mmCIF file of C-alpha atoms in Angstrom:
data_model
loop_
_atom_site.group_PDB
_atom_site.id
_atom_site.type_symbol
_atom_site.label_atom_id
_atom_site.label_comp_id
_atom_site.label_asym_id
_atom_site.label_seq_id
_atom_site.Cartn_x
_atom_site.Cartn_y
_atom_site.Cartn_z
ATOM 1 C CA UNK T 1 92.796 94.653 23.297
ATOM 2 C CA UNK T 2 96.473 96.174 24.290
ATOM 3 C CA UNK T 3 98.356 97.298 21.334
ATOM 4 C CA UNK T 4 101.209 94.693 21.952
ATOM 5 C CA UNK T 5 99.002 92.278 21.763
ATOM 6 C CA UNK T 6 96.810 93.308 19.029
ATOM 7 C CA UNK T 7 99.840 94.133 17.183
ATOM 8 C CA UNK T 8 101.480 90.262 17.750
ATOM 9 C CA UNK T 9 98.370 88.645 16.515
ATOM 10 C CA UNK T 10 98.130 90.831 13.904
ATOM 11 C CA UNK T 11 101.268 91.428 12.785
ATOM 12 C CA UNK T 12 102.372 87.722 12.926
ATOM 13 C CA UNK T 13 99.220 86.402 11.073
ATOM 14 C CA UNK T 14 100.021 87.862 7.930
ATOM 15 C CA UNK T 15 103.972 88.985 8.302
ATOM 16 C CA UNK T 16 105.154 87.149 5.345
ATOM 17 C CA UNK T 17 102.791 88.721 2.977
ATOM 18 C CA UNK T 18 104.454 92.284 4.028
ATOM 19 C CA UNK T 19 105.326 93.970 1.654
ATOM 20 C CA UNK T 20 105.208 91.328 -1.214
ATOM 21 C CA UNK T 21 101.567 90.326 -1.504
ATOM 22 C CA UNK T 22 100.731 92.900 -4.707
ATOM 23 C CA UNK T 23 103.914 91.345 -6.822
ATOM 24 C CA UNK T 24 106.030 88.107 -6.893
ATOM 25 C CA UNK T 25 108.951 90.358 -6.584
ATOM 26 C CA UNK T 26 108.791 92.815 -3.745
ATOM 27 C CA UNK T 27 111.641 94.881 -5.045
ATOM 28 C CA UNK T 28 109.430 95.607 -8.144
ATOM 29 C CA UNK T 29 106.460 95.996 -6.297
ATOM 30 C CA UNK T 30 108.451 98.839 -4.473
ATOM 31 C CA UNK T 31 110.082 100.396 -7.982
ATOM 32 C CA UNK T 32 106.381 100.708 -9.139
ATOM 33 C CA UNK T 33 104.820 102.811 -5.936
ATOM 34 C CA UNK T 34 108.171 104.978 -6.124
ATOM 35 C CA UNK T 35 108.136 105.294 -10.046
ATOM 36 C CA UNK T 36 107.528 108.753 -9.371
ATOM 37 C CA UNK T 37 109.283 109.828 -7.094
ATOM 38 C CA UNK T 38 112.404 112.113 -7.685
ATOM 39 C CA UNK T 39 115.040 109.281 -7.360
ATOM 40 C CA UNK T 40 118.627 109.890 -7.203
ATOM 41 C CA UNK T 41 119.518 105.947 -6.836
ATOM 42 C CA UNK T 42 117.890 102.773 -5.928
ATOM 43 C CA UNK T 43 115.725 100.924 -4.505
ATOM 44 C CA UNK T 44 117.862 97.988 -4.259
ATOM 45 C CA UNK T 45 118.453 95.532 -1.371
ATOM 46 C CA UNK T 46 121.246 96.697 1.228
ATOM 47 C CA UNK T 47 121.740 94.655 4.826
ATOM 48 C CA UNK T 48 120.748 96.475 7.859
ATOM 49 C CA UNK T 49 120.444 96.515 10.936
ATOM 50 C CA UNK T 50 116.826 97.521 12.607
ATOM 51 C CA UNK T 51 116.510 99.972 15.924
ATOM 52 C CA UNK T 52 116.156 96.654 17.848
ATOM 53 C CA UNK T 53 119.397 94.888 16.489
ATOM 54 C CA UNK T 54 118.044 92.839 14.251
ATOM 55 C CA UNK T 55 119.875 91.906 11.049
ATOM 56 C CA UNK T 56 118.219 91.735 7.915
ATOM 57 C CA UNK T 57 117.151 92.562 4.226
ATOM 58 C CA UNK T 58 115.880 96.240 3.406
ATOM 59 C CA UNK T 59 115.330 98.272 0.667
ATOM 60 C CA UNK T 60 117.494 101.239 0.228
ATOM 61 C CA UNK T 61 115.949 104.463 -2.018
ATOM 62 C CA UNK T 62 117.782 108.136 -2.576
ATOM 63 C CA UNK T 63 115.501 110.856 -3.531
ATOM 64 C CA UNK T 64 115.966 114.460 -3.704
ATOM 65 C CA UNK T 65 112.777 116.197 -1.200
ATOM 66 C CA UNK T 66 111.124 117.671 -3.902
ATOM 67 C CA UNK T 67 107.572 116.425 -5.196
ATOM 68 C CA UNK T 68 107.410 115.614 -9.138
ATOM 69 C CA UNK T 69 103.342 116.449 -9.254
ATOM 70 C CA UNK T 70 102.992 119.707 -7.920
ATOM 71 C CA UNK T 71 104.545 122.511 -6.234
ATOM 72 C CA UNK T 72 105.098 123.091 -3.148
ATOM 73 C CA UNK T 73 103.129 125.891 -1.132
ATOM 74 C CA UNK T 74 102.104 128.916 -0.359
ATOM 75 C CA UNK T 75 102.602 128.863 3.073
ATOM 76 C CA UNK T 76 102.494 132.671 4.763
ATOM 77 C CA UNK T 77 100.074 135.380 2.984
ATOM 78 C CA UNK T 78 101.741 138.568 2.919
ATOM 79 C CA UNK T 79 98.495 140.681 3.731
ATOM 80 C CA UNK T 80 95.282 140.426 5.884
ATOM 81 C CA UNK T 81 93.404 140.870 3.137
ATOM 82 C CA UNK T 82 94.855 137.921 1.897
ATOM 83 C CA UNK T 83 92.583 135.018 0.683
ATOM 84 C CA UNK T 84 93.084 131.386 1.643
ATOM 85 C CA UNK T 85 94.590 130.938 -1.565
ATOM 86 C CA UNK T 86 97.596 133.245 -0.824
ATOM 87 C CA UNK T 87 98.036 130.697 2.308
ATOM 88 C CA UNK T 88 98.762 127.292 3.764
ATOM 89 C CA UNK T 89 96.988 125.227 6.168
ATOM 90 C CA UNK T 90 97.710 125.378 10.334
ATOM 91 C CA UNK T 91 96.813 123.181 13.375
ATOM 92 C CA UNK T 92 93.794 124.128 15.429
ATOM 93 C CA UNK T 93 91.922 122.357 17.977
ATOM 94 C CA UNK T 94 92.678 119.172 16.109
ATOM 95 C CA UNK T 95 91.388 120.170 13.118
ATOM 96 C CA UNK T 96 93.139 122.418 10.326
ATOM 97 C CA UNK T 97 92.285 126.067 9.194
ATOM 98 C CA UNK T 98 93.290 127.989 6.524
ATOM 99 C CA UNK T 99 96.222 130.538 7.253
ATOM 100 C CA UNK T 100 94.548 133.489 5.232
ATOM 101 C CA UNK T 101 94.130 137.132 6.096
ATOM 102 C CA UNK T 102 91.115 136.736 8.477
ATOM 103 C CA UNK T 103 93.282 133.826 10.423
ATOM 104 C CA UNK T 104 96.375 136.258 11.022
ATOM 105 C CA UNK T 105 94.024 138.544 12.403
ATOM 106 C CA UNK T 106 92.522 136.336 15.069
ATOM 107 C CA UNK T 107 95.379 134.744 16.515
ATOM 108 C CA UNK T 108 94.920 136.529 19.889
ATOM 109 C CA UNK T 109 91.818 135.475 20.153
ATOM 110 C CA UNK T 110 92.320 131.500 18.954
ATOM 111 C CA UNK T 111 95.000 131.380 21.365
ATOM 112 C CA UNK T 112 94.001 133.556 24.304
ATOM 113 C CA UNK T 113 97.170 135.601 23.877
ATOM 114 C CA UNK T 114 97.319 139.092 23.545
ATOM 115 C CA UNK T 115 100.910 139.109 22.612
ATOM 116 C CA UNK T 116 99.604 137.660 19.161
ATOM 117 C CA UNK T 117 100.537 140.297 16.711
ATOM 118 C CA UNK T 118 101.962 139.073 13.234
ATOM 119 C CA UNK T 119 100.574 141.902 11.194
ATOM 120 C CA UNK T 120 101.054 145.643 11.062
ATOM 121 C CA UNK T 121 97.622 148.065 11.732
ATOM 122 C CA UNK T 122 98.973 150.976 9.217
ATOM 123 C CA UNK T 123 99.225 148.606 6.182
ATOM 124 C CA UNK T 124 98.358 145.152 7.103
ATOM 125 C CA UNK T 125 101.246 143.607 5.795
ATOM 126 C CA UNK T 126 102.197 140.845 7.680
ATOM 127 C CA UNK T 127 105.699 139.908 8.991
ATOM 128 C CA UNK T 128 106.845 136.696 7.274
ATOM 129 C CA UNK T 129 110.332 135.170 6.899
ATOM 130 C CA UNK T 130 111.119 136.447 3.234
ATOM 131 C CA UNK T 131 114.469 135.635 3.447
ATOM 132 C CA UNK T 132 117.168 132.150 4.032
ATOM 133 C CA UNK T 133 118.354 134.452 6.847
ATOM 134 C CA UNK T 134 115.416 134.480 7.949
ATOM 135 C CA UNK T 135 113.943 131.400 7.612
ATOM 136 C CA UNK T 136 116.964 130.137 9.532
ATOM 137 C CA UNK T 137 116.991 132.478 12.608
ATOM 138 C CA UNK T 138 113.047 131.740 13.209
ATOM 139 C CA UNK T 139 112.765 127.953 12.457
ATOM 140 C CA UNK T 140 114.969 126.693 15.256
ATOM 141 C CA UNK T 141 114.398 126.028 19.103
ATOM 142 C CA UNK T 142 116.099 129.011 20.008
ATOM 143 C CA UNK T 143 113.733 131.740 18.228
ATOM 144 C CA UNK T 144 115.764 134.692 17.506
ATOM 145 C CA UNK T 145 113.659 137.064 19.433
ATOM 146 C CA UNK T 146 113.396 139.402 16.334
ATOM 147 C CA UNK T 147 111.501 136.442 14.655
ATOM 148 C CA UNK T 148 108.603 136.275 17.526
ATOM 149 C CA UNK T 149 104.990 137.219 15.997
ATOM 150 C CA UNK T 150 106.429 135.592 12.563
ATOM 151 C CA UNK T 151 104.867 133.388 9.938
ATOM 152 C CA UNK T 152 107.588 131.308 9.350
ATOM 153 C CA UNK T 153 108.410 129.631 5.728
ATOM 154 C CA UNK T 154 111.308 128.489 4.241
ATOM 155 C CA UNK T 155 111.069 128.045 0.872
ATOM 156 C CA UNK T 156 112.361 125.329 -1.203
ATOM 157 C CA UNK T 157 115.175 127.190 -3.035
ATOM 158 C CA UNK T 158 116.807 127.803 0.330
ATOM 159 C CA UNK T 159 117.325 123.836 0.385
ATOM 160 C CA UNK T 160 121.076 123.302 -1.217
ATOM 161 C CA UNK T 161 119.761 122.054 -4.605
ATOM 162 C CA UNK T 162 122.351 118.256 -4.403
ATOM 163 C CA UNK T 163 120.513 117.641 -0.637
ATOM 164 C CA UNK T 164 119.009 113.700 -1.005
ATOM 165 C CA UNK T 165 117.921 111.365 1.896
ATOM 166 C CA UNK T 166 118.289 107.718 1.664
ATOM 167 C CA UNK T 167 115.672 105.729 3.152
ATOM 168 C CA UNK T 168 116.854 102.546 4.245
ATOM 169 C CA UNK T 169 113.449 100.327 5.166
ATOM 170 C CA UNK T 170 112.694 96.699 5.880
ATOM 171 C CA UNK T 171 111.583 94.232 3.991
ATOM 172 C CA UNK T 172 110.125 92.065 6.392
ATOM 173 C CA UNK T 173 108.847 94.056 9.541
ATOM 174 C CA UNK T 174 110.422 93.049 12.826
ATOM 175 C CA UNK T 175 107.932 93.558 15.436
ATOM 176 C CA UNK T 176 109.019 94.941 18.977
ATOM 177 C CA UNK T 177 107.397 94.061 22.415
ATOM 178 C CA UNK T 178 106.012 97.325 22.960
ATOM 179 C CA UNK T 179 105.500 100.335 20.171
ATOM 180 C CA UNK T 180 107.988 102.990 20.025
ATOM 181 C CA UNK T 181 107.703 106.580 19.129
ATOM 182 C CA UNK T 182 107.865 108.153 15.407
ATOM 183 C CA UNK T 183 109.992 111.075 16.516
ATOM 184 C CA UNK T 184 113.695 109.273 15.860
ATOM 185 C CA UNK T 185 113.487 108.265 11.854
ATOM 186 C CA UNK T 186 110.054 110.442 11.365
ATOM 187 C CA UNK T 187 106.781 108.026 10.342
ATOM 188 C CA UNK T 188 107.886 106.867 6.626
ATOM 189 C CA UNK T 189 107.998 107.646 3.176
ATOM 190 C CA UNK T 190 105.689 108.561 0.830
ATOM 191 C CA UNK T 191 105.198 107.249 -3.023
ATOM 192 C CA UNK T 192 106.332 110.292 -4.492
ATOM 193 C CA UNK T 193 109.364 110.241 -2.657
ATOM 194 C CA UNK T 194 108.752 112.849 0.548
ATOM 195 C CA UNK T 195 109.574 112.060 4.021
ATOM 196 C CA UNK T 196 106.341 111.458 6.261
ATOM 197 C CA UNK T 197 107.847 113.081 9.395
ATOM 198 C CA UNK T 198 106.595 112.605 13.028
ATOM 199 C CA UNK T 199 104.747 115.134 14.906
ATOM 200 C CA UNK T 200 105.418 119.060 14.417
ATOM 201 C CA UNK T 201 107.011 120.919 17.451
ATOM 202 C CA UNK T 202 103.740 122.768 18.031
ATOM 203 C CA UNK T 203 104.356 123.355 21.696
ATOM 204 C CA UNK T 204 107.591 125.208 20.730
ATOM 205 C CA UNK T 205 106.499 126.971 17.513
ATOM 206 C CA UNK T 206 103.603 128.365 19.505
ATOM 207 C CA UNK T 207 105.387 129.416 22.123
ATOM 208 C CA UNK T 208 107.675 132.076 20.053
ATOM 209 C CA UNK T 209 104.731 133.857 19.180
ATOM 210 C CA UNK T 210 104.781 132.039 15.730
ATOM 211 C CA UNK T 211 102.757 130.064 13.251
ATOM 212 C CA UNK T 212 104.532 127.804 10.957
ATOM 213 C CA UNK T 213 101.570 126.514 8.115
ATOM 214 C CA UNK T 214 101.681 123.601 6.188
ATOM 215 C CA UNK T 215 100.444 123.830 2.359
ATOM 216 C CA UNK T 216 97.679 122.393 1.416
ATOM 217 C CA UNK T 217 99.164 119.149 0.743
ATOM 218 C CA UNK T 218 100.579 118.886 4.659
ATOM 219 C CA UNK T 219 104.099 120.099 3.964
ATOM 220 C CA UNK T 220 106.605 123.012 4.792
ATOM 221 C CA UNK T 221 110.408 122.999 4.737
ATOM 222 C CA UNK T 222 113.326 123.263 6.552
ATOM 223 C CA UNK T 223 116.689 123.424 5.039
ATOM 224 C CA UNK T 224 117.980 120.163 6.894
ATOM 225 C CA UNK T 225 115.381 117.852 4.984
ATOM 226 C CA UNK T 226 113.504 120.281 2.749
ATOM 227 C CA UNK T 227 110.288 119.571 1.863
ATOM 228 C CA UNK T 228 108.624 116.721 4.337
ATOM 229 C CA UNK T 229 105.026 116.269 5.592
ATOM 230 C CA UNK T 230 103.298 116.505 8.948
ATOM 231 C CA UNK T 231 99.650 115.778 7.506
ATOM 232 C CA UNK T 232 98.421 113.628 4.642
ATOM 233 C CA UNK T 233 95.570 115.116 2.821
ATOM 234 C CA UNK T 234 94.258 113.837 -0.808
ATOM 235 C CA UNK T 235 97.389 114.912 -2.175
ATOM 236 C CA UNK T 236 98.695 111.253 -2.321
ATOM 237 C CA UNK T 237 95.580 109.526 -3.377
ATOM 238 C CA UNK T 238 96.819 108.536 -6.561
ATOM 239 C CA UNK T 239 99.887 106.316 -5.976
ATOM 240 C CA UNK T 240 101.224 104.678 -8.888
ATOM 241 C CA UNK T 241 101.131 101.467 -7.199
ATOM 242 C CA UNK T 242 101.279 99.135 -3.945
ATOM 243 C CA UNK T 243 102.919 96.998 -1.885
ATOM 244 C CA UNK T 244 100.132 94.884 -0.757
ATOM 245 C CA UNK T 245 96.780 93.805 -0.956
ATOM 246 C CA UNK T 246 94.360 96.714 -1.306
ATOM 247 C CA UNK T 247 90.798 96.695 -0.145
ATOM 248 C CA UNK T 248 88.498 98.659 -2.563
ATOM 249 C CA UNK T 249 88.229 101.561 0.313
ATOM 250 C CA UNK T 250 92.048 101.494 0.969
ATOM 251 C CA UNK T 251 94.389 103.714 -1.371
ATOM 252 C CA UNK T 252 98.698 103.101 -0.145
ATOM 253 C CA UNK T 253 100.104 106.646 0.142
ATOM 254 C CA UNK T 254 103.459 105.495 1.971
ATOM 255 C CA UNK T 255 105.616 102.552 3.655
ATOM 256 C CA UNK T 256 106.403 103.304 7.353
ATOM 257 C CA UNK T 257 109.934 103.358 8.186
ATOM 258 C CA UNK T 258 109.345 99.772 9.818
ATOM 259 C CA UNK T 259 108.711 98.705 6.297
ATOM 260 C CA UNK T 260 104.845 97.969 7.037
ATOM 261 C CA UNK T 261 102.632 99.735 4.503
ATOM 262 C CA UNK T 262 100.390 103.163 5.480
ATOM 263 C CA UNK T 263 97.138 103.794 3.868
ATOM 264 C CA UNK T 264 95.190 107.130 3.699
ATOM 265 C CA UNK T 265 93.081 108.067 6.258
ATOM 266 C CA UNK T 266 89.501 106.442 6.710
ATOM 267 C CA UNK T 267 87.038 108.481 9.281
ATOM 268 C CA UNK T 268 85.150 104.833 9.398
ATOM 269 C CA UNK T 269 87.883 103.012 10.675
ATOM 270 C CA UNK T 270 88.825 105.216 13.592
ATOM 271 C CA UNK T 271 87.155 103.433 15.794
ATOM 272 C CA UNK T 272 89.444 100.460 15.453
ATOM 273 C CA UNK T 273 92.782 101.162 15.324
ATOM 274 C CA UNK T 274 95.413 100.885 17.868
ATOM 275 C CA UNK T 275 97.320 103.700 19.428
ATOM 276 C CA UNK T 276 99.633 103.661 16.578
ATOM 277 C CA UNK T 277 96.626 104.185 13.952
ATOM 278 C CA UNK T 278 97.032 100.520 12.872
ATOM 279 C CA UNK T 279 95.130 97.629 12.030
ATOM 280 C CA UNK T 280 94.183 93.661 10.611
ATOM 281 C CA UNK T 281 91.444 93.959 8.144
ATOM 282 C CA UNK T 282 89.071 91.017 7.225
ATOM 283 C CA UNK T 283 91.588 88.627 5.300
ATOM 284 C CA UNK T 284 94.476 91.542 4.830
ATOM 285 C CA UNK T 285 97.818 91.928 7.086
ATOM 286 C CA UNK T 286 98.247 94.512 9.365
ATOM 287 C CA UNK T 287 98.845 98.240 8.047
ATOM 288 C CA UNK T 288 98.437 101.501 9.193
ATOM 289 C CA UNK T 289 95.877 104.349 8.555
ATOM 290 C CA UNK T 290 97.133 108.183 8.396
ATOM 291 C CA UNK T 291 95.804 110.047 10.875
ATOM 292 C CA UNK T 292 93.712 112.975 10.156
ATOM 293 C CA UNK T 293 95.388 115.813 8.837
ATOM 294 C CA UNK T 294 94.744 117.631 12.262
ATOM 295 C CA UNK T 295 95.698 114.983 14.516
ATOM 296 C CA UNK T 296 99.702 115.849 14.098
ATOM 297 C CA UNK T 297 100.164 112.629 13.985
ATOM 298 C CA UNK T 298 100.422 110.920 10.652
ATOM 299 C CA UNK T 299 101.166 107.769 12.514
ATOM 300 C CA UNK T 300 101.066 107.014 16.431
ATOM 301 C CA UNK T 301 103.766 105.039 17.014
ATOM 302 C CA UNK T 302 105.669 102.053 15.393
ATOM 303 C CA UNK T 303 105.045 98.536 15.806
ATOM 304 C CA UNK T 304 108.123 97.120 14.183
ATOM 305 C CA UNK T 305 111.651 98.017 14.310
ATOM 306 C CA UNK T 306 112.830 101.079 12.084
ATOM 307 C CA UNK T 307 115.416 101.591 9.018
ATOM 308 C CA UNK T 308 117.172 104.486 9.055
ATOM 309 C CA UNK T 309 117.937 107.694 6.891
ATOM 310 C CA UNK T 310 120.989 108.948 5.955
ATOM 311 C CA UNK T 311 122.709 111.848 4.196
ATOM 312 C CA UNK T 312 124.863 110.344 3.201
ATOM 313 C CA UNK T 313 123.483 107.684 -0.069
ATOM 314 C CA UNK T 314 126.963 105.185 0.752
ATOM 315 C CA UNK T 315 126.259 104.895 4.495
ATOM 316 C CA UNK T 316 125.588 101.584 6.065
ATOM 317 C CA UNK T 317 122.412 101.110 7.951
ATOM 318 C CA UNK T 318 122.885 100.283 11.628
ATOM 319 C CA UNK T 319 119.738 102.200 13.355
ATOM 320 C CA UNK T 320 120.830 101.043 16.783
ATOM 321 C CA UNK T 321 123.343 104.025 16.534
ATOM 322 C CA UNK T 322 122.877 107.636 16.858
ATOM 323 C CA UNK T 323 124.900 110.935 15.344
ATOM 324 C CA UNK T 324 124.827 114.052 16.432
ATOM 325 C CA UNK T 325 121.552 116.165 15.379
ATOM 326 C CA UNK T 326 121.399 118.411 12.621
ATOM 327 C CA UNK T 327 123.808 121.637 13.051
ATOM 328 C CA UNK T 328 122.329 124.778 14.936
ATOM 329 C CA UNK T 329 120.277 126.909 12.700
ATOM 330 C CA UNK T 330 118.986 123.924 10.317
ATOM 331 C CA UNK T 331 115.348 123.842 11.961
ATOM 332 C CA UNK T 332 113.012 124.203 14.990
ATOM 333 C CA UNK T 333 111.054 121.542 12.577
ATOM 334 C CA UNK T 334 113.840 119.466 11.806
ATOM 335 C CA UNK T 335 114.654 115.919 12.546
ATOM 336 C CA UNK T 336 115.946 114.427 15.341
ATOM 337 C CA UNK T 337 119.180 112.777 15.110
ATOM 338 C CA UNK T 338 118.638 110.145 12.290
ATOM 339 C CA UNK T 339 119.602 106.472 12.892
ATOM 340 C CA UNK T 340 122.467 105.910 11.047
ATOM 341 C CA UNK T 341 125.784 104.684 10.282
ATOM 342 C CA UNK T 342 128.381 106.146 7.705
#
């Protein structure tokens, strides 16, 4: 079946039970499965107005991009005799490897390049960004050619320490005719608060001679957003609620930023989900499945219309609009311009 019409039937035959089906009160249903999150304000219900002009009810949330149960990294080892422990996790032949020693070593040879060097010979340190200076003169479009054959981090005290996002999601998804791309308000928003983000620049980060690794939990930073994921591994298997019905095989780790709700990934279930990594199950609504953590895609596309995010917590939702992107410098990795309205 065609996504938009696998999406219509299932979307529409269980709409109204989106996202209010696990409580009589969907705004508590959505305080629970953000209860720990690291929340600056909300959620409450603003009005907005979805990518596709409608008008409606959504739930508005502030939180600071920093995770509550753990924390965040390692990212680049510092030496090729480095363990995986010392390391994150990359992209690699849609799968994920572990970015220790041994991997920094064999980056010519993954990628066919012999301009892969990130390491010196003498001591086998290896060149990582160390530094804010740094961090911001590699993780941008425009490499700074003294960054190229870099592991590139930026750590999380680089983020200013008042940044916040407000999410600003539906209540009631609005589907669209045809799906659109996760790229403009990233994929969602997980329970403990971090931004699921659309797919990873991998083309560009590649192309600078450069690796930039994930943790083990999927996430790296930029100092536009700060912490954010591009994978979902079992690091958000334990949500503190939902906001729906949940099979026994289903755990919620996130609602998409069309307000329809995204479940960890199931290898049994790839075999029947749309090209946005959706689907109906037997007697549920329709939902979405992370992809697998290789797949740099945490979700395909959107079937509904999107909220928006905004820096700033007392702007007004109107995601038909458009600002300016983030300021030069704030991240190859960072989002693009975020539907808003202040």
């Amino acid at each position: 079946m065609a996504l938009a019409s696998r999406a219509a039937v299932s979307i529409l035959a269980g709409l109204a039970a989106v996202p209010a089906t696990a409580h009589d009160d969907p705004i508590h249903a959505i305080e629970g499965f953000f209860s720990e999150a690291n929340i600056v304000s909300g959620p409450e219900i603003v009005e907005c107005t979805l990518s596709g002009g409608t008008e409606t009810s959504c739930f508005s949330i502030t939180v600071k991009p920093e995770p509550t149960g753990y924390t965040p990294g390692p990212w680049c080892p510092t030496n090729i005799a480095d363990g995986a422990d010392k390391g994150g996790i990359w992209f690699v032949d849609g799968g994920i490897a572990d970015v220790d020693g041994d991997f920094i070593t064999r980056l010519a040879e993954l990628y066919g390049d012999t301009e892969w060097k990130l390491y010196d010979d003498d001591t086998g340190e290896v060149r990582y960004t160390g530094t804010l200076a740094a961090c911001e003169a590699a993780a941008r479009p425009d490499v700074d050619p003294d960054y190229n054959n870099y592991c590139v981090q930026c750590l999380p005290e680089y983020v200013a320490e008042d940044t916040a996002v407000t999410y600003v999601i539906p209540m009631t998804p609005a589907l669209m005719d045809s799906p659109a791309q996760t790229t403009r308000a990233g994929s969602g928003l997980a329970w403990n608060g971090i931004r699921l983000d659309g797919p990873a620049p991998v083309d560009a980060i590649l192309g600078a001679h450069t690796i930039a690794p994930f943790d083990d939990c999927g996430g790296h930073v930029n100092t536009h957003v700060g912490y954010h994921y591009h994978a979902v591994t079992t690091c958000l298997d334990d949500a503190p609620g939902a906001t729906t019905e949940v099979a026994a095989k289903d755990r919620q780790i996130g609602i998409a930023m069309d307000g329809l709700p995204i479940m960890a990934h199931r290898d049994d279930l790839v075999d029947q989900l749309d090209q946005c990594n959706g689907m109906t199950p037997d007697g549920g609504s329709y939902r979405y499945y992370a992809g697998e953590p290789g797949s740099n895609a945490i979700l395909g596309c959107h079937v509904a219309e999107v909220g928006c995010t905004l820096e700033d917590a007392g702007g007004t939702c109107d995601a038909t609009m458009t600002h300016a992107g983030p300021p030069p410098g704030a991240g190859q990795d960072g989002p693009p311009p975020p539907p808003m309205n202040d």
